[in-house]
Short mmCIF file of C-alpha atoms and ligand atoms in Angstrom, two decimals:
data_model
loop_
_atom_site.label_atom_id
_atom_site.label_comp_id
_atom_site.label_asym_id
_atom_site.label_seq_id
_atom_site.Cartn_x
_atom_site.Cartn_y
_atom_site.Cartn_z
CA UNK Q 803 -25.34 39.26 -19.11
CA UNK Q 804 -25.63 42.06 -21.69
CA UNK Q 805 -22.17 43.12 -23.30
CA UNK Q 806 -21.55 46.24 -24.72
CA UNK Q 807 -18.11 46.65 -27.04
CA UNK Q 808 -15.70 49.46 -26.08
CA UNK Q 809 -12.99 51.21 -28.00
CA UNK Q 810 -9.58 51.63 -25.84
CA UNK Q 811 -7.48 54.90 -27.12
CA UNK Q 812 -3.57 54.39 -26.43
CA UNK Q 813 -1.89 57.48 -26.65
CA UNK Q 814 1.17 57.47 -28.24
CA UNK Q 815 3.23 59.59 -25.41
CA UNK Q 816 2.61 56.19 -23.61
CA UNK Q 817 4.41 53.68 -25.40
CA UNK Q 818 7.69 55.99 -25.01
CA UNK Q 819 9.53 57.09 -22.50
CA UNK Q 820 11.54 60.26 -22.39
CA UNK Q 821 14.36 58.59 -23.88
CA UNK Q 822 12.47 57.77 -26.34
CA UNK Q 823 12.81 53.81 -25.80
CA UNK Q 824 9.62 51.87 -25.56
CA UNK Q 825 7.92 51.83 -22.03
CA UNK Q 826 7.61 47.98 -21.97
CA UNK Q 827 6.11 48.52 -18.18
CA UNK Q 828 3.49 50.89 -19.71
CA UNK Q 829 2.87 47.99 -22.36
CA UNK Q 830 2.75 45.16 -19.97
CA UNK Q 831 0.74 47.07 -17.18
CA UNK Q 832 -1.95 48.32 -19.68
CA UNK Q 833 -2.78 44.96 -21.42
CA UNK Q 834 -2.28 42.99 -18.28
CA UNK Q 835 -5.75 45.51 -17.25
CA UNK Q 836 -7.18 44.53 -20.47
CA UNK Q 837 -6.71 41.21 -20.73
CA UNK Q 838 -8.91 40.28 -17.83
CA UNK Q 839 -12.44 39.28 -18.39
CA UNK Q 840 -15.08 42.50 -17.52
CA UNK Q 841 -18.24 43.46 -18.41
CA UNK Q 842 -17.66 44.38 -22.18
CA UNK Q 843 -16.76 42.26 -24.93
CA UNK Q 844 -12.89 42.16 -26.27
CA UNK Q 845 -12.13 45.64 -26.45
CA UNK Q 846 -10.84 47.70 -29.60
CA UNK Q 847 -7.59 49.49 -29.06
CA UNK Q 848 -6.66 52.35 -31.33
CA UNK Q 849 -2.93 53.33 -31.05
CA UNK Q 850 -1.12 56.68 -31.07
CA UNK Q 851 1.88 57.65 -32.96
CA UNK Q 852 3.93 59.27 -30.45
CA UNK Q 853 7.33 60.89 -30.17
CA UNK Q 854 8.72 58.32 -32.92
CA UNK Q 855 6.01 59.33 -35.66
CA UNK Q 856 6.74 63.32 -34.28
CA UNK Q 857 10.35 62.24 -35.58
CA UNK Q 858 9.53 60.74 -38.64
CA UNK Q 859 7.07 63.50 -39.27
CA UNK Q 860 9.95 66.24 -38.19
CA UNK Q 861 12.23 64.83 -40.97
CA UNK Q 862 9.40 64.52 -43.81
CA UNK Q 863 8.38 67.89 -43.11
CA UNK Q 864 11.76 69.38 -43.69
CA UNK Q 865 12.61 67.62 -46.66
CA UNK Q 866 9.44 67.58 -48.47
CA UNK Q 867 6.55 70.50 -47.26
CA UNK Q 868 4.06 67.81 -48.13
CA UNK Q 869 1.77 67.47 -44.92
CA UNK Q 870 -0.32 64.45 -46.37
CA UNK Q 871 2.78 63.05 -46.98
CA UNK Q 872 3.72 63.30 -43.17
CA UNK Q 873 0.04 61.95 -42.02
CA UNK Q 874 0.90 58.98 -44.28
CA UNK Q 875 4.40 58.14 -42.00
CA UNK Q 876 2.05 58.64 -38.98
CA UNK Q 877 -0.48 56.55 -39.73
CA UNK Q 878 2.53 53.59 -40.63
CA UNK Q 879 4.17 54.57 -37.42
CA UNK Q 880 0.97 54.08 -35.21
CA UNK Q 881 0.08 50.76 -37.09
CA UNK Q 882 3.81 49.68 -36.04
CA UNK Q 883 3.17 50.85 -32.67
CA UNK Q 884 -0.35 48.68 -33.05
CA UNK Q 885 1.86 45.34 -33.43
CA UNK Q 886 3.75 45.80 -30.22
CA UNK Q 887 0.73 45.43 -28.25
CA UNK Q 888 -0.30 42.72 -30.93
CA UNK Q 889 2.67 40.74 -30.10
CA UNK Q 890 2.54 40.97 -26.02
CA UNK Q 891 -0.85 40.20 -26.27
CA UNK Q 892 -0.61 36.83 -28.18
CA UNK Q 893 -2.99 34.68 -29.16
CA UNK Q 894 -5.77 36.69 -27.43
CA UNK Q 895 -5.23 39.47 -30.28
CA UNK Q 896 -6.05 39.70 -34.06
CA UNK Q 897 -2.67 39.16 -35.59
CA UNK Q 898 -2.97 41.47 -38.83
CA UNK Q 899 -3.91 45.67 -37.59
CA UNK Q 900 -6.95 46.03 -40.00
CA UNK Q 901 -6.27 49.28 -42.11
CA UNK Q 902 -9.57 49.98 -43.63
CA UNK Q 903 -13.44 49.57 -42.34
CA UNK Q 904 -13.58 46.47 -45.17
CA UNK Q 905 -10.73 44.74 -43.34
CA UNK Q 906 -12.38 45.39 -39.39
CA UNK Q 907 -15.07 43.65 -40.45
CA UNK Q 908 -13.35 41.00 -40.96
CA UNK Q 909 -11.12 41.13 -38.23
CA UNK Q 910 -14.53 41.41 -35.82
CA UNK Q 911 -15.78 37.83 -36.78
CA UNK Q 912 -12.18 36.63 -34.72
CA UNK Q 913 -13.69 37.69 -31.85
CA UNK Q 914 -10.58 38.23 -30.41
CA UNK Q 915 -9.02 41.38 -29.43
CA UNK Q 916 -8.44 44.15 -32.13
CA UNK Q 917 -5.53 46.90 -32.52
CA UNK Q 918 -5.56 49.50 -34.93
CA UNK Q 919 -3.69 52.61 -36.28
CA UNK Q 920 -4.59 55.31 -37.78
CA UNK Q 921 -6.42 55.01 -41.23
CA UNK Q 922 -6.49 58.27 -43.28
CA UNK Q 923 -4.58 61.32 -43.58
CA UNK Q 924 -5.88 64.87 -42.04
CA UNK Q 925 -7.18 63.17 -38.68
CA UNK Q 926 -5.51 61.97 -35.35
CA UNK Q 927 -5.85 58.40 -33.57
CA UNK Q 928 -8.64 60.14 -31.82
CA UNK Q 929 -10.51 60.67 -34.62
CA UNK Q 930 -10.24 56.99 -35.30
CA UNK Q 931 -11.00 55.98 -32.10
CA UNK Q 932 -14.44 57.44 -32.38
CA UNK Q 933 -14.78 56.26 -36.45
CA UNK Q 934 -14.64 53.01 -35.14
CA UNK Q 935 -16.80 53.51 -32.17
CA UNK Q 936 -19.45 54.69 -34.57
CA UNK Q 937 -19.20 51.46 -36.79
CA UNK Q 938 -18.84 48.47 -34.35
CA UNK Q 939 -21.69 50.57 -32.34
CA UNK Q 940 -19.53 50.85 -29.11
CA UNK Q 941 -21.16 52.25 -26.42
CA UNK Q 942 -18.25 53.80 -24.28
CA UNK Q 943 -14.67 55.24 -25.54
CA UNK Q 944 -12.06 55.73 -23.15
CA UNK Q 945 -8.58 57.45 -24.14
CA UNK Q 946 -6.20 57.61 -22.08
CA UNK Q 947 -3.31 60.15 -22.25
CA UNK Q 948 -0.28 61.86 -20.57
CA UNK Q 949 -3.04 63.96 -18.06
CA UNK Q 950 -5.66 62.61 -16.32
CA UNK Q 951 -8.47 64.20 -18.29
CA UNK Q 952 -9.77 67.23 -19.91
CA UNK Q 953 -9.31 70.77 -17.87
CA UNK Q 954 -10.17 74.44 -18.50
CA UNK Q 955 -7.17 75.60 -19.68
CA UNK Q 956 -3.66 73.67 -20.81
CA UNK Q 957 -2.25 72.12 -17.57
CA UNK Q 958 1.28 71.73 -19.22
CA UNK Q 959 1.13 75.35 -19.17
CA UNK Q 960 -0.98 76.56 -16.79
CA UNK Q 961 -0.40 75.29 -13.00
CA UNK Q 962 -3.81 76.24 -12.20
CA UNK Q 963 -5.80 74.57 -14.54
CA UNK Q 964 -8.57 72.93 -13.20
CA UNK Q 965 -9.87 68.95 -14.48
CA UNK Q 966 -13.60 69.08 -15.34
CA UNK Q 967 -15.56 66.31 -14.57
CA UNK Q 968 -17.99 66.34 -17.30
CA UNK Q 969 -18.71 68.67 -20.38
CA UNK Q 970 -20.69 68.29 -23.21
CA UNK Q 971 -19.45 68.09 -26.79
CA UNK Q 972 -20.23 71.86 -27.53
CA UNK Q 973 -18.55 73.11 -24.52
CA UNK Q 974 -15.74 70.62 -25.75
CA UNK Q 975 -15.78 72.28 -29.02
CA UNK Q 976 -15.69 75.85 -27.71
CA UNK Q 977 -13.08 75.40 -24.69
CA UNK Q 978 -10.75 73.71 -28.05
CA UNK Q 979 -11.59 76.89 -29.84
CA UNK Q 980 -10.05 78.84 -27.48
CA UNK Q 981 -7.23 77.38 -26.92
CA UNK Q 982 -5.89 76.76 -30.66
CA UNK Q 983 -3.27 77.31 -32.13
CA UNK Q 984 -1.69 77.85 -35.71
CA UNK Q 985 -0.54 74.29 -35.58
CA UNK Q 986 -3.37 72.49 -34.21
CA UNK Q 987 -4.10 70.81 -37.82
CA UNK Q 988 -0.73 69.96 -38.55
CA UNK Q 989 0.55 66.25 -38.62
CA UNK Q 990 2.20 64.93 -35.94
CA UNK Q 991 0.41 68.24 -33.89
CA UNK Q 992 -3.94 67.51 -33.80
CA UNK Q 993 -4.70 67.85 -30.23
CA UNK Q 994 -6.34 65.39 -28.40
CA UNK Q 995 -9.37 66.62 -30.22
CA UNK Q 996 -9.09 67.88 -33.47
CA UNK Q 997 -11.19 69.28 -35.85
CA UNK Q 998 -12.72 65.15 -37.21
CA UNK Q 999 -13.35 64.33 -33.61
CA UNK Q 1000 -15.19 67.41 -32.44
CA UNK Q 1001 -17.35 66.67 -35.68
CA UNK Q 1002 -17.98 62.82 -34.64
CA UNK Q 1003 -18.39 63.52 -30.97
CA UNK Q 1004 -21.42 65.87 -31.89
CA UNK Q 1005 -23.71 63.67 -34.34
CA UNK Q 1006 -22.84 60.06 -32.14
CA UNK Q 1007 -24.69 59.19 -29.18
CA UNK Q 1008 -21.45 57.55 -27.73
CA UNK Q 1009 -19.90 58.36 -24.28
CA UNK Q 1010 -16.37 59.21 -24.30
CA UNK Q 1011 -14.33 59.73 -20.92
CA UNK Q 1012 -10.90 60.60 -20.96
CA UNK Q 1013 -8.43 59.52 -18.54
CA UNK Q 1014 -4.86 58.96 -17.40
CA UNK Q 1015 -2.75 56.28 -18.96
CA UNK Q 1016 0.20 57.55 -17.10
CA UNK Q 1017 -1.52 56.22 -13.74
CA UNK Q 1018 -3.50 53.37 -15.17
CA UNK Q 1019 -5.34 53.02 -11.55
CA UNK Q 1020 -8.61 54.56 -12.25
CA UNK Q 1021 -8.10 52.28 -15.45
CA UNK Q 1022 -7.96 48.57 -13.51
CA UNK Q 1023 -10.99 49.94 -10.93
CA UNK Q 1024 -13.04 50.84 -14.39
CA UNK Q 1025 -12.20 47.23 -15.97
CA UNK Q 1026 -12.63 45.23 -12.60
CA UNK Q 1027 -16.43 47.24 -13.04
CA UNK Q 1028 -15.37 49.43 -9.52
CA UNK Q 1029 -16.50 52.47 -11.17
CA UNK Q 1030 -18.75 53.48 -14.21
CA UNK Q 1031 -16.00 56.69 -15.52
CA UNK Q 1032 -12.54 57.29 -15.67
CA UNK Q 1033 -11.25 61.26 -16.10
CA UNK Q 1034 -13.70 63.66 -17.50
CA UNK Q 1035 -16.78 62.36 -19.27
CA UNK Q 1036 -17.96 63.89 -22.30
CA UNK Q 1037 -21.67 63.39 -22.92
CA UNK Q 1038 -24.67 65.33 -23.96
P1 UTP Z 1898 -1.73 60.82 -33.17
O1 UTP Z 1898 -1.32 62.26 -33.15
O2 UTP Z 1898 -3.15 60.53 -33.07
O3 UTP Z 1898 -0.94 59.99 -32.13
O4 UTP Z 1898 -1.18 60.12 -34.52
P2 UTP Z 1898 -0.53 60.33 -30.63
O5 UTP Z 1898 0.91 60.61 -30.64
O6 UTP Z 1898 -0.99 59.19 -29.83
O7 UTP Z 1898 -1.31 61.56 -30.19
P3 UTP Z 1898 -1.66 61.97 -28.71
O8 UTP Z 1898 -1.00 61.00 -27.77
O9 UTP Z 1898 -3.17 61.90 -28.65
O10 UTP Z 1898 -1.10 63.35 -28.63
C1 UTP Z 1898 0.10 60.40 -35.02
C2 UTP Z 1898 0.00 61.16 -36.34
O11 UTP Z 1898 -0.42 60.26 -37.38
C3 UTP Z 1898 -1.23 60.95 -38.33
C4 UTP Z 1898 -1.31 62.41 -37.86
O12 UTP Z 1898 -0.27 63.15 -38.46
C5 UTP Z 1898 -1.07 62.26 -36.36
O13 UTP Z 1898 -0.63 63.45 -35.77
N1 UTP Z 1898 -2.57 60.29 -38.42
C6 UTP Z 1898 -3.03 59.44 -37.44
C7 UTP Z 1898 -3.34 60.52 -39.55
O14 UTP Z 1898 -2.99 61.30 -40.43
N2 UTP Z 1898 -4.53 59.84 -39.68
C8 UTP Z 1898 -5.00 58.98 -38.75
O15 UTP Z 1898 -6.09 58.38 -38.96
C9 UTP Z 1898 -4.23 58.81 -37.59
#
């Protein structure tokens, strides 16, 4: 049977709850999905920063002004975040979370599963998600996050918002347009797709859907190969 390699986004907003403690269910439930055997190969997860690199971020940015200097603590704070999910899933994971293209290479000859951060300052996990999509030539990325796709307008905000189904990059691209604001490119603040992304999504061929991670069952009927999408499915 033919298998294709996927890339796995984690949001960060996941791995904490309110409190900010770490969600070990969210943990457990999410690689107890992945762990099972499905119709792709081991799956790449990419790993979000969260409210703890938003902290660390918060405190850098007060003292210092310097915004690559904040990228920097949340690309370390996602790559920590990586080796909780490193450590629960054992021996079926790549111990080390590869930090550079050079060192995913290397980590892809394991054949086991891989967990990364991010990797370079101005960008969000997103951005990486794709990045990495693009070089293992992945033919699906799913991220999941704290809503259970993309929608027309902000659904924090607006109680009417409606979830889209599909859309195509451009329309992505526009409908982000819209709704930016002045701190869309800060660190610690890139939206689920900033600026990097939106760039990435355009030129790959790569189908990305977006989907809950707060319910993770359209998640386990996607993995157990009960459906082809989760969430909204950006494609050309
Ligand atoms: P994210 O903002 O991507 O994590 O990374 P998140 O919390 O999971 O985001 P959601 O859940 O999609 O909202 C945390 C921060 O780390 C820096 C950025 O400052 C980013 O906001 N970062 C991450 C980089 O600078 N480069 C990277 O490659 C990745």
């Amino acid at each position: 049977m033919r298998k294709d390699r996927i890339v796995i986004k984690i949001g960060g907003s996941l791995l904490f709850r309110k409190d900010h403690r770490i969600n070990f269910q969210k943990i457990e439930e999410f690689c107890d999905i992945i762990k099972d055997q499905t119709n792709y190969k081991e799956p790449l997860l990419v790993v979000g920063g969260g409210i703890i690199a938003r902290e660390y971020i918060g405190f850098v940015r007060n003292y210092s002004g310097n915004e690559a200097l904040c990228d920097l603590l949340g690309i370390d704070i996602s790559r920590v975040n990586a080796k909780l999910l490193i450590s629960y899933l054992g021996e079926l994971a790549y111990p080390l979370v590869p930090a550079t293209f050079a060192e995913l290479s290397l980590a892809m000859l394991s054949k086991n599963i891989i967990v990364m951060g991010g990797l370079q300052p101005g960008q969000s996990t997103t951005s990486v998600a794709l990045e990495v999509a693009e070089f293992i030539k992945a033919s699906k990325v799913l991220i999941l996050t704290n809503v259970k796709g993309i929608y027309d307008k902000d659904p924090h905000t607006f109680p009417d918002a409606q979830l889209l189904k599909k859309i195509t990059p451009a329309q992505l691209t526009d409908l982000i347009i819209k709704e930016a604001s002045s701190t869309q490119a800060s660190a610690g603040e890139y939206r689920i797709f900033d600026a990097v992304s939106l760039q990435i999504l355009k030129r790959s061929k790569i189908e990305v859907n977006v989907g809950s991670g707060m319910d993770l069952s359209a998640l386990k009927q996607f993995w157990k190969g009960n459906a082809n999408t989760i969430g909204t499915i950006i494609s050309n």
